């Protein structure tokens, strides 16, 4: 219990996870025990009093680029990808509420029966009331990704940092650590180096948006049950991307 008393390093954060993080070992779709495991990490950070925004991708269900590669019109395929993120957001909402954490799913595409529309000031109020805000349907625009959505909402919500939870890695490496045993993890790296070397953090438009708004990005291991909470307590392996 003692560590719960330590002040977190950030008071309001954005957590971005890919849709694939929710599929477990299944290779597709949603794996409820995996969703619950991530929800527990969010719950433990919520218990620290940190205000939490979340964006979840849709790659476990549908990606626009994959659809368009198979001949589908890109815009339609992207809207399908955005709808996939809504399913993931609802699954995360159910898991969090099952743990007693109040949440709101806020959609960039209006669908009043399942989610609130995005109204910035209302979302800020939810955060002040300690509700976890799960932003769904990306930016609401095709040709973007949920990395950009996470950065955009982090800017709008005045989050102090963007937490990128990754499976199988504890930060950003100079080479793929799975195939290069001598790969080195960066403790800190600049936005420009990430862009120049095409390091695996976020897509380039999202990195540029974070850089232009001085929003730190923290890449951390999502498969460590204490990863998210640990970093807010100043411990645990991660990479900090900053200017
Ligand atoms: N998407 C989009 N606009 C957005 C966010 C997402 O068109 O603002 C679509 C896009 O087709 C993308 C899909 O939704 O491939 C799923 O999002 P993403 O690929 O970012 O998911 P992740 O890789 O994080 O699981």
PDB file of C-alpha atoms and ligand atoms in Angstrom:
ATOM      1  CA  UNK A   1       0.000   0.000   0.000  1.00  0.00           C
ATOM      2  CA  UNK A   2       2.882   2.345   0.742  1.00  0.00           C
ATOM      3  CA  UNK A   3       3.527   3.160  -2.917  1.00  0.00           C
ATOM      4  CA  UNK A   4      -0.054   4.391  -3.421  1.00  0.00           C
ATOM      5  CA  UNK A   5       0.887   7.439  -1.364  1.00  0.00           C
ATOM      6  CA  UNK A   6       3.592   8.581  -3.762  1.00  0.00           C
ATOM      7  CA  UNK A   7       2.526  11.472  -5.951  1.00  0.00           C
ATOM      8  CA  UNK A   8       2.252  10.410  -9.585  1.00  0.00           C
ATOM      9  CA  UNK A   9       4.583  12.141 -12.020  1.00  0.00           C
ATOM     10  CA  UNK A  10       1.655  13.185 -14.212  1.00  0.00           C
ATOM     11  CA  UNK A  11      -1.879  14.159 -13.204  1.00  0.00           C
ATOM     12  CA  UNK A  12      -3.566  13.663 -16.593  1.00  0.00           C
ATOM     13  CA  UNK A  13      -2.392  11.229 -19.231  1.00  0.00           C
ATOM     14  CA  UNK A  14      -3.377   9.666 -22.530  1.00  0.00           C
ATOM     15  CA  UNK A  15      -2.981   5.887 -22.825  1.00  0.00           C
ATOM     16  CA  UNK A  16      -2.828   4.611 -26.407  1.00  0.00           C
ATOM     17  CA  UNK A  17      -2.930   0.905 -27.104  1.00  0.00           C
ATOM     18  CA  UNK A  18      -3.285  -0.859 -30.400  1.00  0.00           C
ATOM     19  CA  UNK A  19      -6.291  -3.002 -31.153  1.00  0.00           C
ATOM     20  CA  UNK A  20      -3.923  -5.943 -31.390  1.00  0.00           C
ATOM     21  CA  UNK A  21      -3.154  -5.559 -27.692  1.00  0.00           C
ATOM     22  CA  UNK A  22      -6.677  -6.808 -26.972  1.00  0.00           C
ATOM     23  CA  UNK A  23      -6.581  -9.998 -29.024  1.00  0.00           C
ATOM     24  CA  UNK A  24      -4.288 -12.078 -26.791  1.00  0.00           C
ATOM     25  CA  UNK A  25      -2.809 -15.054 -28.648  1.00  0.00           C
ATOM     26  CA  UNK A  26      -5.896 -15.513 -30.813  1.00  0.00           C
ATOM     27  CA  UNK A  27      -4.579 -13.591 -33.813  1.00  0.00           C
ATOM     28  CA  UNK A  28      -7.875 -11.754 -34.299  1.00  0.00           C
ATOM     29  CA  UNK A  29     -10.656 -10.015 -32.390  1.00  0.00           C
ATOM     30  CA  UNK A  30     -11.149  -9.588 -28.676  1.00  0.00           C
ATOM     31  CA  UNK A  31      -9.811 -11.832 -25.916  1.00  0.00           C
ATOM     32  CA  UNK A  32     -11.798 -10.894 -22.791  1.00  0.00           C
ATOM     33  CA  UNK A  33      -9.148 -12.004 -20.233  1.00  0.00           C
ATOM     34  CA  UNK A  34      -6.590  -9.812 -22.038  1.00  0.00           C
ATOM     35  CA  UNK A  35      -8.992  -6.862 -22.055  1.00  0.00           C
ATOM     36  CA  UNK A  36      -9.526  -7.363 -18.329  1.00  0.00           C
ATOM     37  CA  UNK A  37      -5.789  -7.567 -17.651  1.00  0.00           C
ATOM     38  CA  UNK A  38      -5.272  -4.172 -19.303  1.00  0.00           C
ATOM     39  CA  UNK A  39      -8.331  -2.772 -17.538  1.00  0.00           C
ATOM     40  CA  UNK A  40      -6.739  -3.745 -14.210  1.00  0.00           C
ATOM     41  CA  UNK A  41      -3.636  -1.733 -15.085  1.00  0.00           C
ATOM     42  CA  UNK A  42      -5.820   1.256 -15.879  1.00  0.00           C
ATOM     43  CA  UNK A  43      -7.720   0.739 -12.627  1.00  0.00           C
ATOM     44  CA  UNK A  44      -4.509   0.751 -10.594  1.00  0.00           C
ATOM     45  CA  UNK A  45      -3.429   4.061 -12.160  1.00  0.00           C
ATOM     46  CA  UNK A  46      -6.931   5.460 -11.671  1.00  0.00           C
ATOM     47  CA  UNK A  47      -6.606   4.591  -7.969  1.00  0.00           C
ATOM     48  CA  UNK A  48      -3.571   6.901  -7.813  1.00  0.00           C
ATOM     49  CA  UNK A  49      -5.891   9.787  -8.694  1.00  0.00           C
ATOM     50  CA  UNK A  50      -4.492  10.195 -12.224  1.00  0.00           C
ATOM     51  CA  UNK A  51      -7.001  11.424 -14.826  1.00  0.00           C
ATOM     52  CA  UNK A  52      -6.968   8.987 -17.734  1.00  0.00           C
ATOM     53  CA  UNK A  53      -7.847   9.340 -21.409  1.00  0.00           C
ATOM     54  CA  UNK A  54      -7.640   6.277 -23.629  1.00  0.00           C
ATOM     55  CA  UNK A  55      -7.512   5.628 -27.345  1.00  0.00           C
ATOM     56  CA  UNK A  56      -7.639   2.049 -28.591  1.00  0.00           C
ATOM     57  CA  UNK A  57      -6.848   1.108 -32.185  1.00  0.00           C
ATOM     58  CA  UNK A  58      -8.858  -1.235 -34.352  1.00  0.00           C
ATOM     59  CA  UNK A  59      -6.186  -3.385 -35.992  1.00  0.00           C
ATOM     60  CA  UNK A  60      -7.427  -6.553 -34.251  1.00  0.00           C
ATOM     61  CA  UNK A  61     -10.632  -6.253 -36.296  1.00  0.00           C
ATOM     62  CA  UNK A  62     -10.089  -4.140 -39.396  1.00  0.00           C
ATOM     63  CA  UNK A  63      -7.500  -1.798 -40.869  1.00  0.00           C
ATOM     64  CA  UNK A  64      -8.346   0.552 -43.710  1.00  0.00           C
ATOM     65  CA  UNK A  65      -5.060   0.009 -45.512  1.00  0.00           C
ATOM     66  CA  UNK A  66      -5.547  -3.767 -45.515  1.00  0.00           C
ATOM     67  CA  UNK A  67      -9.057  -3.337 -46.907  1.00  0.00           C
ATOM     68  CA  UNK A  68      -7.893  -0.994 -49.646  1.00  0.00           C
ATOM     69  CA  UNK A  69      -5.040  -3.359 -50.563  1.00  0.00           C
ATOM     70  CA  UNK A  70      -7.737  -5.925 -51.302  1.00  0.00           C
ATOM     71  CA  UNK A  71      -9.510  -3.560 -53.659  1.00  0.00           C
ATOM     72  CA  UNK A  72     -11.929  -1.800 -51.327  1.00  0.00           C
ATOM     73  CA  UNK A  73     -12.286   1.949 -51.655  1.00  0.00           C
ATOM     74  CA  UNK A  74      -9.909   3.469 -49.061  1.00  0.00           C
ATOM     75  CA  UNK A  75     -12.385   5.868 -47.474  1.00  0.00           C
ATOM     76  CA  UNK A  76     -14.980   3.176 -46.852  1.00  0.00           C
ATOM     77  CA  UNK A  77     -12.306   0.864 -45.527  1.00  0.00           C
ATOM     78  CA  UNK A  78     -11.105   3.574 -43.141  1.00  0.00           C
ATOM     79  CA  UNK A  79     -14.621   4.153 -41.822  1.00  0.00           C
ATOM     80  CA  UNK A  80     -14.833   0.418 -41.171  1.00  0.00           C
ATOM     81  CA  UNK A  81     -11.553   0.679 -39.256  1.00  0.00           C
ATOM     82  CA  UNK A  82     -12.971   3.533 -37.184  1.00  0.00           C
ATOM     83  CA  UNK A  83     -16.050   1.455 -36.377  1.00  0.00           C
ATOM     84  CA  UNK A  84     -13.757  -1.358 -35.220  1.00  0.00           C
ATOM     85  CA  UNK A  85     -12.242   1.016 -32.655  1.00  0.00           C
ATOM     86  CA  UNK A  86     -15.726   1.630 -31.240  1.00  0.00           C
ATOM     87  CA  UNK A  87     -16.144  -2.092 -30.556  1.00  0.00           C
ATOM     88  CA  UNK A  88     -12.814  -2.161 -28.758  1.00  0.00           C
ATOM     89  CA  UNK A  89     -13.732   0.928 -26.753  1.00  0.00           C
ATOM     90  CA  UNK A  90     -17.004  -0.685 -25.640  1.00  0.00           C
ATOM     91  CA  UNK A  91     -15.156  -3.850 -24.606  1.00  0.00           C
ATOM     92  CA  UNK A  92     -12.715  -1.781 -22.537  1.00  0.00           C
ATOM     93  CA  UNK A  93     -15.580   0.206 -21.034  1.00  0.00           C
ATOM     94  CA  UNK A  94     -17.326  -3.006 -19.952  1.00  0.00           C
ATOM     95  CA  UNK A  95     -14.121  -4.367 -18.406  1.00  0.00           C
ATOM     96  CA  UNK A  96     -13.376  -1.139 -16.525  1.00  0.00           C
ATOM     97  CA  UNK A  97     -16.919  -0.745 -15.259  1.00  0.00           C
ATOM     98  CA  UNK A  98     -16.799  -4.386 -14.127  1.00  0.00           C
ATOM     99  CA  UNK A  99     -13.893  -3.299 -11.916  1.00  0.00           C
ATOM    100  CA  UNK A 100     -15.875  -0.364 -10.553  1.00  0.00           C
ATOM    101  CA  UNK A 101     -14.156   2.363 -12.630  1.00  0.00           C
ATOM    102  CA  UNK A 102     -16.572   4.883 -14.120  1.00  0.00           C
ATOM    103  CA  UNK A 103     -16.005   5.552 -17.809  1.00  0.00           C
ATOM    104  CA  UNK A 104     -17.393   7.313 -20.837  1.00  0.00           C
ATOM    105  CA  UNK A 105     -16.978   6.191 -24.434  1.00  0.00           C
ATOM    106  CA  UNK A 106     -16.780   9.318 -26.573  1.00  0.00           C
ATOM    107  CA  UNK A 107     -17.059   8.810 -30.309  1.00  0.00           C
ATOM    108  CA  UNK A 108     -15.757  11.038 -33.085  1.00  0.00           C
ATOM    109  CA  UNK A 109     -18.565   9.620 -35.275  1.00  0.00           C
ATOM    110  CA  UNK A 110     -22.018  10.324 -33.902  1.00  0.00           C
ATOM    111  CA  UNK A 111     -23.758   7.200 -32.669  1.00  0.00           C
ATOM    112  CA  UNK A 112     -25.797   8.368 -29.727  1.00  0.00           C
ATOM    113  CA  UNK A 113     -27.182   4.963 -28.828  1.00  0.00           C
ATOM    114  CA  UNK A 114     -23.759   3.541 -28.002  1.00  0.00           C
ATOM    115  CA  UNK A 115     -21.450   6.440 -27.191  1.00  0.00           C
ATOM    116  CA  UNK A 116     -21.407  10.130 -26.370  1.00  0.00           C
ATOM    117  CA  UNK A 117     -20.555  12.554 -29.144  1.00  0.00           C
ATOM    118  CA  UNK A 118     -17.226  14.322 -28.724  1.00  0.00           C
ATOM    119  CA  UNK A 119     -17.721  17.666 -27.015  1.00  0.00           C
ATOM    120  CA  UNK A 120     -14.400  18.853 -25.651  1.00  0.00           C
ATOM    121  CA  UNK A 121     -15.628  20.730 -22.617  1.00  0.00           C
ATOM    122  CA  UNK A 122     -17.876  17.872 -21.601  1.00  0.00           C
ATOM    123  CA  UNK A 123     -15.000  15.419 -21.891  1.00  0.00           C
ATOM    124  CA  UNK A 124     -12.813  17.657 -19.708  1.00  0.00           C
ATOM    125  CA  UNK A 125     -15.578  17.662 -17.091  1.00  0.00           C
ATOM    126  CA  UNK A 126     -15.667  13.850 -17.138  1.00  0.00           C
ATOM    127  CA  UNK A 127     -11.948  13.790 -16.453  1.00  0.00           C
ATOM    128  CA  UNK A 128     -12.321  16.234 -13.563  1.00  0.00           C
ATOM    129  CA  UNK A 129     -14.939  13.865 -12.141  1.00  0.00           C
ATOM    130  CA  UNK A 130     -12.398  11.037 -12.435  1.00  0.00           C
ATOM    131  CA  UNK A 131     -14.187   9.188 -15.219  1.00  0.00           C
ATOM    132  CA  UNK A 132     -11.915   7.419 -17.670  1.00  0.00           C
ATOM    133  CA  UNK A 133     -12.619   8.874 -21.127  1.00  0.00           C
ATOM    134  CA  UNK A 134     -12.251   6.322 -23.916  1.00  0.00           C
ATOM    135  CA  UNK A 135     -12.091   8.165 -27.236  1.00  0.00           C
ATOM    136  CA  UNK A 136     -13.463   6.010 -30.038  1.00  0.00           C
ATOM    137  CA  UNK A 137     -13.725   6.232 -33.837  1.00  0.00           C
ATOM    138  CA  UNK A 138     -10.285   7.796 -34.184  1.00  0.00           C
ATOM    139  CA  UNK A 139     -10.288  11.363 -35.429  1.00  0.00           C
ATOM    140  CA  UNK A 140     -13.534  10.726 -37.339  1.00  0.00           C
ATOM    141  CA  UNK A 141     -11.614  11.209 -40.599  1.00  0.00           C
ATOM    142  CA  UNK A 142     -10.268   8.686 -43.081  1.00  0.00           C
ATOM    143  CA  UNK A 143      -6.548   8.682 -43.942  1.00  0.00           C
ATOM    144  CA  UNK A 144      -5.623   9.058 -40.281  1.00  0.00           C
ATOM    145  CA  UNK A 145      -4.702   6.546 -37.607  1.00  0.00           C
ATOM    146  CA  UNK A 146      -5.534   6.131 -33.967  1.00  0.00           C
ATOM    147  CA  UNK A 147      -1.981   7.292 -33.129  1.00  0.00           C
ATOM    148  CA  UNK A 148      -2.952  10.664 -34.542  1.00  0.00           C
ATOM    149  CA  UNK A 149      -6.291  10.490 -32.709  1.00  0.00           C
ATOM    150  CA  UNK A 150      -4.453   9.841 -29.426  1.00  0.00           C
ATOM    151  CA  UNK A 151      -2.125  12.797 -30.004  1.00  0.00           C
ATOM    152  CA  UNK A 152      -4.956  15.088 -31.084  1.00  0.00           C
ATOM    153  CA  UNK A 153      -7.100  14.260 -28.049  1.00  0.00           C
ATOM    154  CA  UNK A 154      -4.069  14.456 -25.744  1.00  0.00           C
ATOM    155  CA  UNK A 155      -3.528  18.003 -26.983  1.00  0.00           C
ATOM    156  CA  UNK A 156      -7.187  18.961 -26.676  1.00  0.00           C
ATOM    157  CA  UNK A 157      -7.546  17.428 -23.195  1.00  0.00           C
ATOM    158  CA  UNK A 158      -4.267  18.957 -22.016  1.00  0.00           C
ATOM    159  CA  UNK A 159      -2.802  15.572 -21.137  1.00  0.00           C
ATOM    160  CA  UNK A 160       0.745  15.930 -19.863  1.00  0.00           C
ATOM    161  CA  UNK A 161       2.039  12.850 -21.680  1.00  0.00           C
ATOM    162  CA  UNK A 162       1.047  10.146 -24.129  1.00  0.00           C
ATOM    163  CA  UNK A 163       1.671   6.598 -22.908  1.00  0.00           C
ATOM    164  CA  UNK A 164       2.156   4.137 -25.766  1.00  0.00           C
ATOM    165  CA  UNK A 165       1.665   0.645 -24.377  1.00  0.00           C
ATOM    166  CA  UNK A 166       3.461  -1.997 -26.483  1.00  0.00           C
ATOM    167  CA  UNK A 167       3.529  -5.755 -26.173  1.00  0.00           C
ATOM    168  CA  UNK A 168       6.851  -7.592 -26.248  1.00  0.00           C
ATOM    169  CA  UNK A 169       9.100  -4.508 -25.934  1.00  0.00           C
ATOM    170  CA  UNK A 170      10.018  -2.220 -23.070  1.00  0.00           C
ATOM    171  CA  UNK A 171      10.718   0.884 -25.131  1.00  0.00           C
ATOM    172  CA  UNK A 172      12.173   2.105 -28.409  1.00  0.00           C
ATOM    173  CA  UNK A 173      15.243   0.334 -29.828  1.00  0.00           C
ATOM    174  CA  UNK A 174      17.732   1.385 -32.496  1.00  0.00           C
ATOM    175  CA  UNK A 175      17.069  -1.941 -34.285  1.00  0.00           C
ATOM    176  CA  UNK A 176      14.407  -4.604 -33.951  1.00  0.00           C
ATOM    177  CA  UNK A 177      15.364  -6.295 -30.647  1.00  0.00           C
ATOM    178  CA  UNK A 178      13.642  -9.528 -31.669  1.00  0.00           C
ATOM    179  CA  UNK A 179      16.038 -10.108 -34.563  1.00  0.00           C
ATOM    180  CA  UNK A 180      19.092  -8.124 -33.354  1.00  0.00           C
ATOM    181  CA  UNK A 181      20.498  -9.237 -29.981  1.00  0.00           C
ATOM    182  CA  UNK A 182      22.768  -6.157 -29.911  1.00  0.00           C
ATOM    183  CA  UNK A 183      19.856  -3.716 -30.287  1.00  0.00           C
ATOM    184  CA  UNK A 184      19.980  -0.855 -27.785  1.00  0.00           C
ATOM    185  CA  UNK A 185      17.026   0.713 -26.020  1.00  0.00           C
ATOM    186  CA  UNK A 186      16.892   4.485 -25.865  1.00  0.00           C
ATOM    187  CA  UNK A 187      16.186   6.033 -22.469  1.00  0.00           C
ATOM    188  CA  UNK A 188      15.275   9.228 -24.257  1.00  0.00           C
ATOM    189  CA  UNK A 189      15.136  10.036 -27.941  1.00  0.00           C
ATOM    190  CA  UNK A 190      14.070  13.154 -29.830  1.00  0.00           C
ATOM    191  CA  UNK A 191      11.025  13.392 -32.078  1.00  0.00           C
ATOM    192  CA  UNK A 192      13.304  14.255 -34.994  1.00  0.00           C
ATOM    193  CA  UNK A 193      15.478  11.172 -34.477  1.00  0.00           C
ATOM    194  CA  UNK A 194      12.359   9.006 -34.351  1.00  0.00           C
ATOM    195  CA  UNK A 195      11.249  10.514 -37.662  1.00  0.00           C
ATOM    196  CA  UNK A 196      14.671  10.394 -39.349  1.00  0.00           C
ATOM    197  CA  UNK A 197      15.370   6.791 -38.356  1.00  0.00           C
ATOM    198  CA  UNK A 198      11.758   5.698 -38.730  1.00  0.00           C
ATOM    199  CA  UNK A 199      11.806   4.209 -35.225  1.00  0.00           C
ATOM    200  CA  UNK A 200       8.717   2.284 -34.162  1.00  0.00           C
ATOM    201  CA  UNK A 201       6.836   4.689 -31.903  1.00  0.00           C
ATOM    202  CA  UNK A 202       3.856   6.098 -33.787  1.00  0.00           C
ATOM    203  CA  UNK A 203       3.213   6.940 -37.402  1.00  0.00           C
ATOM    204  CA  UNK A 204       4.966  10.037 -38.744  1.00  0.00           C
ATOM    205  CA  UNK A 205       1.978  12.419 -38.695  1.00  0.00           C
ATOM    206  CA  UNK A 206       1.276  11.583 -35.044  1.00  0.00           C
ATOM    207  CA  UNK A 207       4.943  12.127 -34.093  1.00  0.00           C
ATOM    208  CA  UNK A 208       4.972  15.492 -35.871  1.00  0.00           C
ATOM    209  CA  UNK A 209       1.781  16.550 -34.085  1.00  0.00           C
ATOM    210  CA  UNK A 210       3.281  15.569 -30.702  1.00  0.00           C
ATOM    211  CA  UNK A 211       6.547  17.369 -31.521  1.00  0.00           C
ATOM    212  CA  UNK A 212       4.817  20.565 -32.620  1.00  0.00           C
ATOM    213  CA  UNK A 213       2.850  20.630 -29.356  1.00  0.00           C
ATOM    214  CA  UNK A 214       5.719  19.519 -27.066  1.00  0.00           C
ATOM    215  CA  UNK A 215       3.818  16.464 -25.893  1.00  0.00           C
ATOM    216  CA  UNK A 216       6.119  13.836 -24.382  1.00  0.00           C
ATOM    217  CA  UNK A 217       5.560  10.242 -25.520  1.00  0.00           C
ATOM    218  CA  UNK A 218       6.391   7.366 -23.206  1.00  0.00           C
ATOM    219  CA  UNK A 219       6.796   3.930 -24.780  1.00  0.00           C
ATOM    220  CA  UNK A 220       6.413   1.242 -22.131  1.00  0.00           C
ATOM    221  CA  UNK A 221       5.746  -2.517 -21.880  1.00  0.00           C
ATOM    222  CA  UNK A 222       2.018  -3.189 -21.716  1.00  0.00           C
ATOM    223  CA  UNK A 223       2.646  -6.849 -20.895  1.00  0.00           C
ATOM    224  CA  UNK A 224       4.246  -5.851 -17.577  1.00  0.00           C
ATOM    225  CA  UNK A 225       1.250  -5.719 -15.185  1.00  0.00           C
ATOM    226  CA  UNK A 226       2.936  -2.902 -13.241  1.00  0.00           C
ATOM    227  CA  UNK A 227       4.365  -1.100 -16.278  1.00  0.00           C
ATOM    228  CA  UNK A 228       1.865   1.746 -16.576  1.00  0.00           C
ATOM    229  CA  UNK A 229       1.617   2.378 -12.847  1.00  0.00           C
ATOM    230  CA  UNK A 230       5.355   1.943 -12.306  1.00  0.00           C
ATOM    231  CA  UNK A 231       6.283   4.719 -14.718  1.00  0.00           C
ATOM    232  CA  UNK A 232       3.891   7.097 -12.997  1.00  0.00           C
ATOM    233  CA  UNK A 233       5.828   6.281  -9.821  1.00  0.00           C
ATOM    234  CA  UNK A 234       9.141   6.981 -11.547  1.00  0.00           C
ATOM    235  CA  UNK A 235      10.280   3.386 -12.058  1.00  0.00           C
ATOM    236  CA  UNK A 236      10.401   0.722 -14.754  1.00  0.00           C
ATOM    237  CA  UNK A 237      11.972   0.445 -18.201  1.00  0.00           C
ATOM    238  CA  UNK A 238      10.618   2.736 -20.880  1.00  0.00           C
ATOM    239  CA  UNK A 239      11.664   5.252 -23.535  1.00  0.00           C
ATOM    240  CA  UNK A 240      10.799   8.929 -23.311  1.00  0.00           C
ATOM    241  CA  UNK A 241      10.379  10.711 -26.647  1.00  0.00           C
ATOM    242  CA  UNK A 242      10.744  14.463 -26.326  1.00  0.00           C
ATOM    243  CA  UNK A 243      12.144  17.522 -28.064  1.00  0.00           C
TER     244      UNK A 243
HETATM  245  N1  LIG B   1      -8.866   5.120 -38.843  1.00  0.00           N
HETATM  246  C1  LIG B   1      -9.179   6.213 -39.616  1.00  0.00           C
HETATM  247  N2  LIG B   1      -9.115   7.473 -39.062  1.00  0.00           N
HETATM  248  C2  LIG B   1      -8.708   7.684 -37.773  1.00  0.00           C
HETATM  249  C3  LIG B   1      -8.351   6.543 -36.998  1.00  0.00           C
HETATM  250  C4  LIG B   1      -8.437   5.293 -37.555  1.00  0.00           C
HETATM  251  O1  LIG B   1      -9.532   6.090 -40.776  1.00  0.00           O
HETATM  252  O2  LIG B   1      -8.672   8.824 -37.320  1.00  0.00           O
HETATM  253  C5  LIG B   1      -9.030   3.764 -39.409  1.00  0.00           C
HETATM  254  C6  LIG B   1      -7.889   3.318 -40.284  1.00  0.00           C
HETATM  255  O3  LIG B   1      -8.441   2.560 -41.353  1.00  0.00           O
HETATM  256  C7  LIG B   1      -7.111   2.394 -39.378  1.00  0.00           C
HETATM  257  C8  LIG B   1      -8.187   1.758 -38.550  1.00  0.00           C
HETATM  258  O4  LIG B   1      -9.139   2.821 -38.355  1.00  0.00           O
HETATM  259  O5  LIG B   1      -6.403   1.416 -40.087  1.00  0.00           O
HETATM  260  C9  LIG B   1      -7.765   1.207 -37.213  1.00  0.00           C
HETATM  261  O6  LIG B   1      -6.921   2.102 -36.553  1.00  0.00           O
HETATM  262  P1  LIG B   1      -5.346   1.840 -36.354  1.00  0.00           P
HETATM  263  O7  LIG B   1      -4.774   1.225 -37.583  1.00  0.00           O
HETATM  264  O8  LIG B   1      -4.736   3.115 -35.879  1.00  0.00           O
HETATM  265  O9  LIG B   1      -5.374   0.775 -35.182  1.00  0.00           O
HETATM  266  P2  LIG B   1      -4.160   0.077 -34.414  1.00  0.00           P
HETATM  267  O10 LIG B   1      -3.068  -0.198 -35.403  1.00  0.00           O
HETATM  268  O11 LIG B   1      -3.694   1.042 -33.359  1.00  0.00           O
HETATM  269  O12 LIG B   1      -4.785  -1.149 -33.815  1.00  0.00           O
END
